[in-house]
Coordinates of C-alpha atoms and ligand atoms in Angstrom, one line a residue:
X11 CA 30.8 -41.0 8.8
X12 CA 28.9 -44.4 9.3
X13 CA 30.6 -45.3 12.5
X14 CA 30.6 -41.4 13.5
X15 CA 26.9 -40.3 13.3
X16 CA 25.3 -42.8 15.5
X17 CA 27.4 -42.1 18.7
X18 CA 27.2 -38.3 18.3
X19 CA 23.4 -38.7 17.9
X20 CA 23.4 -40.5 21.3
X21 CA 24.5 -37.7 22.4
X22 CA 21.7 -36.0 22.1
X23 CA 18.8 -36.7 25.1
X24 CA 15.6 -37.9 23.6
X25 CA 12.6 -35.3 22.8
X26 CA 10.4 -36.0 25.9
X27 CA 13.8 -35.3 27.8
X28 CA 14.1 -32.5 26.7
X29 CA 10.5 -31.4 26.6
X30 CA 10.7 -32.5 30.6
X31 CA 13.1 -29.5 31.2
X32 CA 12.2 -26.5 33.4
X33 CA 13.6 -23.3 30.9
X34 CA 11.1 -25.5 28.0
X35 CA 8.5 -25.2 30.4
X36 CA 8.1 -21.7 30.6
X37 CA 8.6 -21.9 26.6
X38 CA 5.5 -23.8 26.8
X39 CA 3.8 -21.1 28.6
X40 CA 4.6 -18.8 26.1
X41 CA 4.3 -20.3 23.5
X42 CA 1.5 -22.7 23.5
X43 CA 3.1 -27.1 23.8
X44 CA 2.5 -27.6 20.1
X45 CA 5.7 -24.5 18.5
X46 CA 7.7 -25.8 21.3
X47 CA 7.7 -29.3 20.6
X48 CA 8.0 -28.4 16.9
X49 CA 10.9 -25.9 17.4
X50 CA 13.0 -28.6 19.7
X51 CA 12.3 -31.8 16.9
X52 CA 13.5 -29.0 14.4
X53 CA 16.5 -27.8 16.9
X54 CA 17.8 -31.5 17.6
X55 CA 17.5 -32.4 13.9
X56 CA 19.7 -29.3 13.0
X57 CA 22.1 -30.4 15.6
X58 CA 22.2 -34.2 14.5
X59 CA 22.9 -32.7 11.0
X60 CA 25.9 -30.5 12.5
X61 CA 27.2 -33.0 14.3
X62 CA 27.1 -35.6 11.4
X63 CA 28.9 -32.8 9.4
X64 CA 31.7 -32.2 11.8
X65 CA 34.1 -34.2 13.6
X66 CA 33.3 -33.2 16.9
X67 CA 34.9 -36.0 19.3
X68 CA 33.2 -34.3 22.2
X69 CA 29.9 -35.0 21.2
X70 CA 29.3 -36.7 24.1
X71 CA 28.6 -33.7 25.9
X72 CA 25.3 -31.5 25.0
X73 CA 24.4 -28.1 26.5
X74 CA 21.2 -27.7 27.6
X75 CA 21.3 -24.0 28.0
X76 CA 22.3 -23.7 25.0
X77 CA 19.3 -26.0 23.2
X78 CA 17.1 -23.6 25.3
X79 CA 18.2 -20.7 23.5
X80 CA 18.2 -22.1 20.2
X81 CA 14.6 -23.0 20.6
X82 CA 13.7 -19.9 22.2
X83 CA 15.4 -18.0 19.2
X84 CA 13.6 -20.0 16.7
X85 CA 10.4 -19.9 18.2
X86 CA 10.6 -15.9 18.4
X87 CA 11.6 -15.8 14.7
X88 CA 8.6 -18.2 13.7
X89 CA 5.8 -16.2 16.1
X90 CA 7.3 -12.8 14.6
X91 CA 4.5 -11.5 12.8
X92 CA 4.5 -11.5 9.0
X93 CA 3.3 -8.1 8.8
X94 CA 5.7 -5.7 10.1
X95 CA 6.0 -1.6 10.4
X96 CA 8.5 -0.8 8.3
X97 CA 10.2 2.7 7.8
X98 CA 9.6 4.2 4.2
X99 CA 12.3 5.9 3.6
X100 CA 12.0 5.2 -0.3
X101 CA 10.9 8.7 -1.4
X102 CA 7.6 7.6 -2.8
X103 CA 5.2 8.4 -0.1
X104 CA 1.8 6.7 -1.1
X105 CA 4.0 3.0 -1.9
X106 CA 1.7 0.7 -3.1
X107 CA 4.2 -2.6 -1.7
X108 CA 4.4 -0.6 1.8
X109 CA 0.8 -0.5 2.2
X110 CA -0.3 3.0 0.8
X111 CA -1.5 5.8 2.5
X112 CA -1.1 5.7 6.3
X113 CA -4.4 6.6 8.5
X114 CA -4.9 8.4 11.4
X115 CA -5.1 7.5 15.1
X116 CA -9.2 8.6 14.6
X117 CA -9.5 5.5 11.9
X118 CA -7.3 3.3 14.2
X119 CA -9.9 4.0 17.1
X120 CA -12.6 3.7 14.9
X121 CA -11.6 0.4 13.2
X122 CA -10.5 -1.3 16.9
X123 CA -14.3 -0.2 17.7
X124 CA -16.1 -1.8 15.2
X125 CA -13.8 -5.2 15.6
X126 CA -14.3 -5.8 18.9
X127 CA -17.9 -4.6 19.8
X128 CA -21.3 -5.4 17.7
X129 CA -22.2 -2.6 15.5
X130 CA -24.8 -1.5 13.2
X131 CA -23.2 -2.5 9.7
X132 CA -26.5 -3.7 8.5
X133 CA -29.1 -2.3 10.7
X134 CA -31.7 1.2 10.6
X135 CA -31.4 2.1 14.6
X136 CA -34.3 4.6 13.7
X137 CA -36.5 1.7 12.0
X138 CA -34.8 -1.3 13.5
X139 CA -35.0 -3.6 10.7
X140 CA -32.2 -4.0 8.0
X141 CA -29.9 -1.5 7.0
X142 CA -27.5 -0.6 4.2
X143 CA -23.6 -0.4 4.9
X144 CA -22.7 2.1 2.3
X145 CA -25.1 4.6 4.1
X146 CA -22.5 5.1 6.6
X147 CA -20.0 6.6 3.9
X148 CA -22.6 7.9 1.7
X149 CA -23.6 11.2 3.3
X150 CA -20.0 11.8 3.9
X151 CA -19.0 11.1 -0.1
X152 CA -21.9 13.0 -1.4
X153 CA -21.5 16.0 1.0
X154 CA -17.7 16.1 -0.5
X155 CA -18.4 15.2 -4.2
X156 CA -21.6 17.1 -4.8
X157 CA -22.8 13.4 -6.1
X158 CA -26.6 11.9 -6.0
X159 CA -25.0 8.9 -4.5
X160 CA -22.6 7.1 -3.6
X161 CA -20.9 3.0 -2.8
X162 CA -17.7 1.8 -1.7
X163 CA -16.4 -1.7 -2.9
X164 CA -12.6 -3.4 -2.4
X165 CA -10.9 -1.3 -4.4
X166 CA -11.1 1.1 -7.1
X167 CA -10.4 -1.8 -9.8
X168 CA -13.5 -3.2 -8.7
X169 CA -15.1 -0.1 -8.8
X170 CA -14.7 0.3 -12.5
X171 CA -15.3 -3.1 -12.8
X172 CA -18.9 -2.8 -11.1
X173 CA -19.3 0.1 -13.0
X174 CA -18.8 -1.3 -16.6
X175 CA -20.4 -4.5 -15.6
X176 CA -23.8 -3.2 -14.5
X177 CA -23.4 -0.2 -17.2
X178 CA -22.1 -2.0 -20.1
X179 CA -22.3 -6.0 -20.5
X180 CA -22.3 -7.1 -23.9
X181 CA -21.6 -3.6 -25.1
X182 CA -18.7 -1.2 -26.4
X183 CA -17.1 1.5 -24.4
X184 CA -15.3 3.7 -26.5
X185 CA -11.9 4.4 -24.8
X186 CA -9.2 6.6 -26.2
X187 CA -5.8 4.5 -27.1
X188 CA -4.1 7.2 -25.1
X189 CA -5.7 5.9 -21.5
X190 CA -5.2 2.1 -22.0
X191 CA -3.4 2.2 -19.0
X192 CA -1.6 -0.5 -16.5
X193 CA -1.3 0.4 -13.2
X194 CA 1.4 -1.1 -11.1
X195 CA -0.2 -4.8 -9.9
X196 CA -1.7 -6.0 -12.6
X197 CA -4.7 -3.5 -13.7
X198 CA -5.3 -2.9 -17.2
X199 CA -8.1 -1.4 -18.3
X200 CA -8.6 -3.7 -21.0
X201 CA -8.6 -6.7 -19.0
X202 CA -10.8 -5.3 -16.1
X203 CA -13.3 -4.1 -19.6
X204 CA -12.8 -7.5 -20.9
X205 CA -13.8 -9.5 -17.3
X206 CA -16.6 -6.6 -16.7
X207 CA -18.2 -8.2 -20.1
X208 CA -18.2 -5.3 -22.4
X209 CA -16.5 -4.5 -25.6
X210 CA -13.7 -1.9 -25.5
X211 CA -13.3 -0.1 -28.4
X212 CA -10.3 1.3 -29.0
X213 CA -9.8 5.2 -30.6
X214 CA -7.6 7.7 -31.7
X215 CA -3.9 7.4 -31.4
X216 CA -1.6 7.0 -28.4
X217 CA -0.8 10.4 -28.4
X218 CA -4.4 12.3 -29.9
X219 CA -7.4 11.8 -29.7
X220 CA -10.2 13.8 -30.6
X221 CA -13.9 14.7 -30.2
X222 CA -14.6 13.1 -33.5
X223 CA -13.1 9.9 -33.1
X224 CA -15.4 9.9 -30.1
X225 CA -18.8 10.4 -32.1
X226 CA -17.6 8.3 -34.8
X227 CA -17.3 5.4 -32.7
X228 CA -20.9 5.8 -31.4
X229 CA -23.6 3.4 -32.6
X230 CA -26.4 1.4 -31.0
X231 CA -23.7 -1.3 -29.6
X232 CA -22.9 1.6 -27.5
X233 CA -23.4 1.3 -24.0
X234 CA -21.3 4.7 -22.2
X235 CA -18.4 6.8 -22.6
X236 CA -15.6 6.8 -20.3
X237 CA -12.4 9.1 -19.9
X238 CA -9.6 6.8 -17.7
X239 CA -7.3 9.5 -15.6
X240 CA -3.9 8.8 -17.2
X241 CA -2.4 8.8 -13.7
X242 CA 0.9 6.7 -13.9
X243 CA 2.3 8.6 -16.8
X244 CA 2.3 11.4 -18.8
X245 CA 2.1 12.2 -23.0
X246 CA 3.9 15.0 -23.7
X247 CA 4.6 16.9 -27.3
X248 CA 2.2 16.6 -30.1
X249 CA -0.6 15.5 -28.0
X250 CA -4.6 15.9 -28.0
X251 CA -7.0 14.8 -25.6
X252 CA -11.1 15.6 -25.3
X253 CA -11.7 17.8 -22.2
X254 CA -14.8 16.4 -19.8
X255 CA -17.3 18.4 -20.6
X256 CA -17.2 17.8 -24.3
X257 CA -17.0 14.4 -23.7
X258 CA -20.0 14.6 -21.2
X259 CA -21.9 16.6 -24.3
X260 CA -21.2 14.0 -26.6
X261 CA -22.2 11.3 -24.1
X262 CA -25.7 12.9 -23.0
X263 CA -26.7 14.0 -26.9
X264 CA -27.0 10.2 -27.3
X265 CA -28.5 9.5 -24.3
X266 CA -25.2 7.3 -22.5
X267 CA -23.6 7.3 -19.4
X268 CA -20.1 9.8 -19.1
X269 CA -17.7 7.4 -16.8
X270 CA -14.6 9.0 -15.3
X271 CA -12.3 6.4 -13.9
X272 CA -10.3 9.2 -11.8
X273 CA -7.7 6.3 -9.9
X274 CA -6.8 8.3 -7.0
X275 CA -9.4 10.7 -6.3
X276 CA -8.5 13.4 -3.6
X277 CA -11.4 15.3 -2.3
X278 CA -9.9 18.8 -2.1
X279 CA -7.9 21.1 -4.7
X280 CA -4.2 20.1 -3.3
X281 CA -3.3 23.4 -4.8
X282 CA -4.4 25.0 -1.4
X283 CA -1.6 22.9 0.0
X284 CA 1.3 24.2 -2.6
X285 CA 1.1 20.9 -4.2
X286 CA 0.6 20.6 -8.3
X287 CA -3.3 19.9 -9.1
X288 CA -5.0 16.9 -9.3
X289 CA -8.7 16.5 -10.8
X290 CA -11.3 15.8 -7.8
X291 CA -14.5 13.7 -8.2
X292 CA -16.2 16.9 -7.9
X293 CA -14.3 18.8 -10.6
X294 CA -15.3 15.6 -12.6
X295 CA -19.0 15.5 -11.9
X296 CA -19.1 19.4 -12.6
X297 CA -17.7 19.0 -15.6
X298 CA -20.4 16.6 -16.8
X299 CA -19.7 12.9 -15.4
X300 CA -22.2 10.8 -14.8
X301 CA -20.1 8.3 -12.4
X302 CA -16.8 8.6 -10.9
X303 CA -14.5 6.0 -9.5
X304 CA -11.6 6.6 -7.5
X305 CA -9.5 5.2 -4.8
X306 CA -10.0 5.1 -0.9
X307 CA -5.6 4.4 -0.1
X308 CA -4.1 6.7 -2.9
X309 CA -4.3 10.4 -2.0
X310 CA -7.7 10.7 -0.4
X311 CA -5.7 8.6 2.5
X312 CA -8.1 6.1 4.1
X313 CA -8.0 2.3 3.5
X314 CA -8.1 0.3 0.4
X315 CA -11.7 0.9 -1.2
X316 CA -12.8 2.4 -4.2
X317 CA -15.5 4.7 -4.4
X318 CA -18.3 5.4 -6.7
X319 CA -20.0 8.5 -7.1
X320 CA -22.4 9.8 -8.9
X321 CA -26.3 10.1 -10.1
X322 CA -28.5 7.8 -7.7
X323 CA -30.2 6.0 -11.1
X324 CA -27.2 5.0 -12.2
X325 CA -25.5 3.8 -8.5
X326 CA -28.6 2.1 -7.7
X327 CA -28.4 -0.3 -10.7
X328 CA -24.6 -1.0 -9.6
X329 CA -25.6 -1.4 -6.0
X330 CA -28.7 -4.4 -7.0
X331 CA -25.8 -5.8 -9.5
X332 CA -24.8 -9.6 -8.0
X333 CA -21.3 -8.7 -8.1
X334 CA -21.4 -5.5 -5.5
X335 CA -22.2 -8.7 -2.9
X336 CA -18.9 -9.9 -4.0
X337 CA -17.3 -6.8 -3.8
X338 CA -18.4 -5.3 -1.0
X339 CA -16.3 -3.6 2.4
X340 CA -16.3 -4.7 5.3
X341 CA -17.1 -3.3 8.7
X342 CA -13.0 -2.4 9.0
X343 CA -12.8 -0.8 6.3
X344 CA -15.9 1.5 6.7
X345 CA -15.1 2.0 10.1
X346 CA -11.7 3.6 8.7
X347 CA -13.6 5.1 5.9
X348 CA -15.7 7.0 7.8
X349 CA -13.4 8.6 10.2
X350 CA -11.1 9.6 7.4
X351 CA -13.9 11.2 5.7
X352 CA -15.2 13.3 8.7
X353 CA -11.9 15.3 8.8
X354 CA -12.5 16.6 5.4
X355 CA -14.7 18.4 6.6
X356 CA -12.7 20.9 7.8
X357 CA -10.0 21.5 5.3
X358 CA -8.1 24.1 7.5
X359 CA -6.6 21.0 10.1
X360 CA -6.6 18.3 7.2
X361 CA -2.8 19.1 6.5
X362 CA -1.8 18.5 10.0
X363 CA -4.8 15.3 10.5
X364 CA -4.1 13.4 7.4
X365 CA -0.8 11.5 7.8
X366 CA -0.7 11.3 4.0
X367 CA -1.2 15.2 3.3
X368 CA 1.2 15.8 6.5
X369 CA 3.8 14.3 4.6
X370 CA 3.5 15.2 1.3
X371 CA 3.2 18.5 2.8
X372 CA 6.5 18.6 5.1
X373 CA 8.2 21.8 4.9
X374 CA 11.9 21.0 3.0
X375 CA 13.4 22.8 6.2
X376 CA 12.1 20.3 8.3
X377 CA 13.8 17.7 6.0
X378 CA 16.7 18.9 6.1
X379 CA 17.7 20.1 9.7
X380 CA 16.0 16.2 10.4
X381 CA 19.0 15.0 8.0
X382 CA 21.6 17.4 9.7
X383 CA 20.2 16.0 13.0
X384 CA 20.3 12.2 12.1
X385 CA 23.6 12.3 10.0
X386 CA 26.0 11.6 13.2
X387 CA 24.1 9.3 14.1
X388 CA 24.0 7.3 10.6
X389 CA 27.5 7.9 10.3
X390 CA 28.2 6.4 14.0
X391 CA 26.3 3.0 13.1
X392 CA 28.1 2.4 9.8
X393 CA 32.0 3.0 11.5
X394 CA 34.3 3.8 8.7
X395 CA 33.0 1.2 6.9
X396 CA 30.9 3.6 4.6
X397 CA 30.7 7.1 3.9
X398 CA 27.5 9.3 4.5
X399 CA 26.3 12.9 3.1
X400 CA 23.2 15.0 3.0
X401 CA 21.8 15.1 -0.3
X402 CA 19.2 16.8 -2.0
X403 CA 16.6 14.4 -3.4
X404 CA 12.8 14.6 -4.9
X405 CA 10.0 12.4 -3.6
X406 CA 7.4 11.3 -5.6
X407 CA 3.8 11.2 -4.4
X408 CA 3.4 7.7 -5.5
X409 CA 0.6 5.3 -6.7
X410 CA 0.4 6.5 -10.0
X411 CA -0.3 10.4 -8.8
X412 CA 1.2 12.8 -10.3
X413 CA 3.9 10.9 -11.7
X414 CA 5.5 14.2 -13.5
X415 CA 5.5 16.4 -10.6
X416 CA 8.1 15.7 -7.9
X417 CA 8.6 17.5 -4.6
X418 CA 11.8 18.9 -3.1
X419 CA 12.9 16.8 -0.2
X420 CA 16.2 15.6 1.8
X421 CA 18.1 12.9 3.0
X422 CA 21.3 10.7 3.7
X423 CA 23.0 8.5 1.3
X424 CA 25.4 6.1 1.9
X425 CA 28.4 4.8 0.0
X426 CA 31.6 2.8 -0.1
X427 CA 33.7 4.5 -2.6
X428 CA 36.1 2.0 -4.5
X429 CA 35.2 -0.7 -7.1
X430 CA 32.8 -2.7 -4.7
X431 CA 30.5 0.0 -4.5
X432 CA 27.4 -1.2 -6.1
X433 CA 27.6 -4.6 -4.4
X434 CA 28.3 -2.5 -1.3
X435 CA 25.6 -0.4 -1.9
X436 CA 23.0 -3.7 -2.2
X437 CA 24.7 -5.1 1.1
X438 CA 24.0 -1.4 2.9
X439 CA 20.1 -1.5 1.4
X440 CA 20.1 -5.1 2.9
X441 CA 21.6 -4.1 6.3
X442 CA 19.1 -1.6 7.3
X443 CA 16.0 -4.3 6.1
X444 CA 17.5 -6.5 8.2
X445 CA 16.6 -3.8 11.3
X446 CA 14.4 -4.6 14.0
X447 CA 11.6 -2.1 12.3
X448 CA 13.1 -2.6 8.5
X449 CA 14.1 0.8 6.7
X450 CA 13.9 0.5 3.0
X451 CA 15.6 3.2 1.3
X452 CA 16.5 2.7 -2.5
X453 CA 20.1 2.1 -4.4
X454 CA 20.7 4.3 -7.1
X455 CA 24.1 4.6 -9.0
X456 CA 26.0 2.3 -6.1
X457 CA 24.4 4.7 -3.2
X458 CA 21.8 3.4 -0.6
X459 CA 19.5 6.1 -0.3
X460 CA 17.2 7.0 3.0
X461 CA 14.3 10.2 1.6
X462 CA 13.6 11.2 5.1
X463 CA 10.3 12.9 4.2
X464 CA 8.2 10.2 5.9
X465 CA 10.2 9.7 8.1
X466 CA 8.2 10.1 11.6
X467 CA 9.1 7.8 14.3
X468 CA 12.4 9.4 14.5
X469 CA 13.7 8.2 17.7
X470 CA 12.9 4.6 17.4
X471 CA 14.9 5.2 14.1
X472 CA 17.8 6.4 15.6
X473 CA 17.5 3.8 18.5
X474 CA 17.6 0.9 16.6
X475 CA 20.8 1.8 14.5
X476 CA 22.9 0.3 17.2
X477 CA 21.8 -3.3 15.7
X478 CA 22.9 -2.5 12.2
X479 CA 24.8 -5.4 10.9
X480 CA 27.2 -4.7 8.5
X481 CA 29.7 -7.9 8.4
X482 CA 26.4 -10.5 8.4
X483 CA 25.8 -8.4 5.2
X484 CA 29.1 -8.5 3.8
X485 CA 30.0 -5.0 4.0
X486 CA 33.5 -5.4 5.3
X487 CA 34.3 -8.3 3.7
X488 CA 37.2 -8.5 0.9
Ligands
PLP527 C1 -4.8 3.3 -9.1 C2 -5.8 3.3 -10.2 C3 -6.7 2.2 -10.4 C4 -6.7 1.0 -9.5 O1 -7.1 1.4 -8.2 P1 -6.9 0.4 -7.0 O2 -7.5 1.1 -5.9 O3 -5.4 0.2 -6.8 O4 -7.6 -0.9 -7.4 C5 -7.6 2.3 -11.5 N1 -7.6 3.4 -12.3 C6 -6.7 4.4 -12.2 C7 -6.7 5.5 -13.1 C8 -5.8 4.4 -11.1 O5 -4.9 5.4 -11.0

């Protein structure tokens, strides 16, 4: 090894050589001097290591071309960006690791707008001195709620968070053992009581709860009531829960604050659509709450923000709280806000304007002559190497909606019958994220799975199959 690796490294021309060449040159032009010089240290240490591996007599000679392409190849890796379009194809339409609900082009435009030219964020253009961000949202929320007020802050964790902490510190909120939820990444509402500084107090049972557990648990440590929408799961059987406005009764009688923590708060009854019903920030304030928190990126279909709505008293203390400062949107994020909001306003062209509702609303026909469509085409990608079918499948609306009520929908699977199958089945899920634009499908029972309901970019889809690499996965192999 000793007398081998030093005349193979000679081999190799020296940095600012190589640096000197033309094809690195335009590299450089591309790529900026400081990649390119990083990607060809990196390249000639990775070929100093291969050559001190093998026993390659002919070190003497190096390709150039080939050192070119290398770099080139490793320099469009590093410069890829991080955060890529994917295809969902996972059944679960509002996924919370795939970024939520999807806007429309009107947010886009909207958002590109506000980055790129000076805008009034802060600023009265009737007055012209300082202005209040959440006035550009506000009209829109209370318009749709029926609230005094409304504010937006990052998310709708930190919108029960601003809530409790301006409404409650150093005080008990009664919450019923029943809602003591988690919600996928790390929320509990215990934790985000505990950080807001008040005292939960726990009642009932898991599965009942009742009116009078309620009152008994009011006393002058109290500080409000609140009534957490149980929207990851379900408790069916022997079950009791205190409707709204009893609660809201109970609350006002001794003079507290009724707090629905709604999680994702669509504006409109998604009955109209066909889909099962989900409480709205209005039905909640009409039944009796005081404040309302939901989420801006679960059904209602705009960015990550969560929203408070409610009486103007109570919003105005949370909006001089020190914490709303720390919480607050930014210009993006209103920008998006905004938009989204405004086509609420006409209910009629929200199923076709909303990308979210569009797809939670596809017709199962469309589904499946798409899958009847795409299957050749899936079936011509994988060779014989796997088989494909159509299969009947139901997607869930994701992001702890609805978790109990599934819709019809439609898509391909893909196998490889015999005893590999459920390593076969990981290698197929791994082949298609491996795509130019990743799909990520699920593997259930040794079958990758591709729920086609969100699927919308269907010919880039079917384009990009012809990379699909099934022997760098394994597929083939023994
Ligand atoms: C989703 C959810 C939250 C958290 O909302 P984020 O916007 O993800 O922070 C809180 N409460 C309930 C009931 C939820 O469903």
């Amino acid at each position: 090894m000793l007398n081998r690796g030093p005349s193979a490294r000679r081999a190799i021309p020296s940095l600012d050589r190589l640096l000197r060449l033309d094809a690195i040159g335009s590299l450089v032009s591309r790529y900026g001097r400081p990649l390119v010089t990083e990607a060809a240290r990196a390249e000639i240490t990775a070929l100093r290591a291969a050559l001190s591996r093998s026993n390659a007599h002919d070190s003497s000679h190096f390709d150039e071309a080939l050192f070119v392409r290398a770099c080139a190849a490793r320099l469009a890796q590093e410069t890829r960006p991080s955060l890529r379009p994917v295809f969902n194809l996972t059944g679960t339409v509002l996924h919370t690791n795939l970024g939520r609900a999807l806007m429309p082009q009107e947010a886009a435009d909207a958002v590109a707008r506000a980055m790129t030219r000076p805008v009034n964020l802060e600023f009265d253009l009737g007055g012209g001195d300082r202005g209040e961000r959440d006035r550009h949202i506000e009209r829109w929320l209370t318009k749709l709620t029926g609230a005094e007020a409304a504010l937006v802050v990052n998310n709708n964790a930190a919108a029960v968070y601003l809530a409790l902490n301006t409404l409650a510190p150093r005080k008990e909120v009664p919450v019923s053992r029943g809602e003591l939820i988690e919600i996928g990444g790390a929320f509990r509402i215990p934790d985000i009581m505990a950080r807001a500084g008040c005292r939960l107090r726990e009642i009932g049972t898991t599965n009942r709860t009742h009116l009078r557990d309620y009152a008994s648990a009011i006393s002058p440590r109290t500080a409000a009531l609140m009534k957490v929408h149980t929207s990851n799961y379900a408790i069916q059987g022997f079950t009791a829960a205190v409707a709204e406005p009893d609660l809201a009764a109970l609350a006002h009688k001794h003079g507290l604050p009724f707090i629905v923590d709604l999680g994702s708060g669509m504006l409109v009854d998604l009955e109209e659509y066909g889909l099962p019903h989900e409480p709205t920030p209005r039905d909640a304030l009409e039944a009796g709450a005081d404040v309302v928190t939901f989420s801006g990126d679960k059904l209602l279909g705009g960015p990550q923000a969560g929203l408070i709505a409610g009486r103007a008293e109570l919003i105005e203390r949370m909006r001089r709280n020190p914490m709303k400062r720390a919480l607050r949107v930014d210009k993006m994020t209103l920008a998006a806000l905004e938009a989204v909001l405004k086509l609420y306003s006409d209910p009629q062209r929200l199923r076709n304007s909303l990308p979210t509702l569009r797809s939670l609303t596809r017709p199962l026909p469309d589904i499946e002559s798409q899958a009847r469509r795409l299957l050749p085409a899936v079936q011509a990608a994988l060779g014989d190497a796997a088989d494909t079918a159509i299969v009947e499948l139901k997607s869930q609306i994701g992001s702890g909606s609805l978790p109990v009520d599934l819709i019809a929908s439609c898509g391909i699977a893909v196998s490889v019958p015999g005893k590999r199958r459920s390593a076969a089945a990981a290698e197929i899920a791994a082949a298609f994220r491996a795509l130019p634009v990743p799909v990520i499908g699920r593997v259930r029972e040794g079958t990758f799975i591709m729920d086609l309901r969100c699927l919308e970019h269907e010919q880039e889809f079917v384009e990009q199959l012809k990379h699909l690499d099934l022997e760098a996965k394994g597929v083939n192999s023994e």
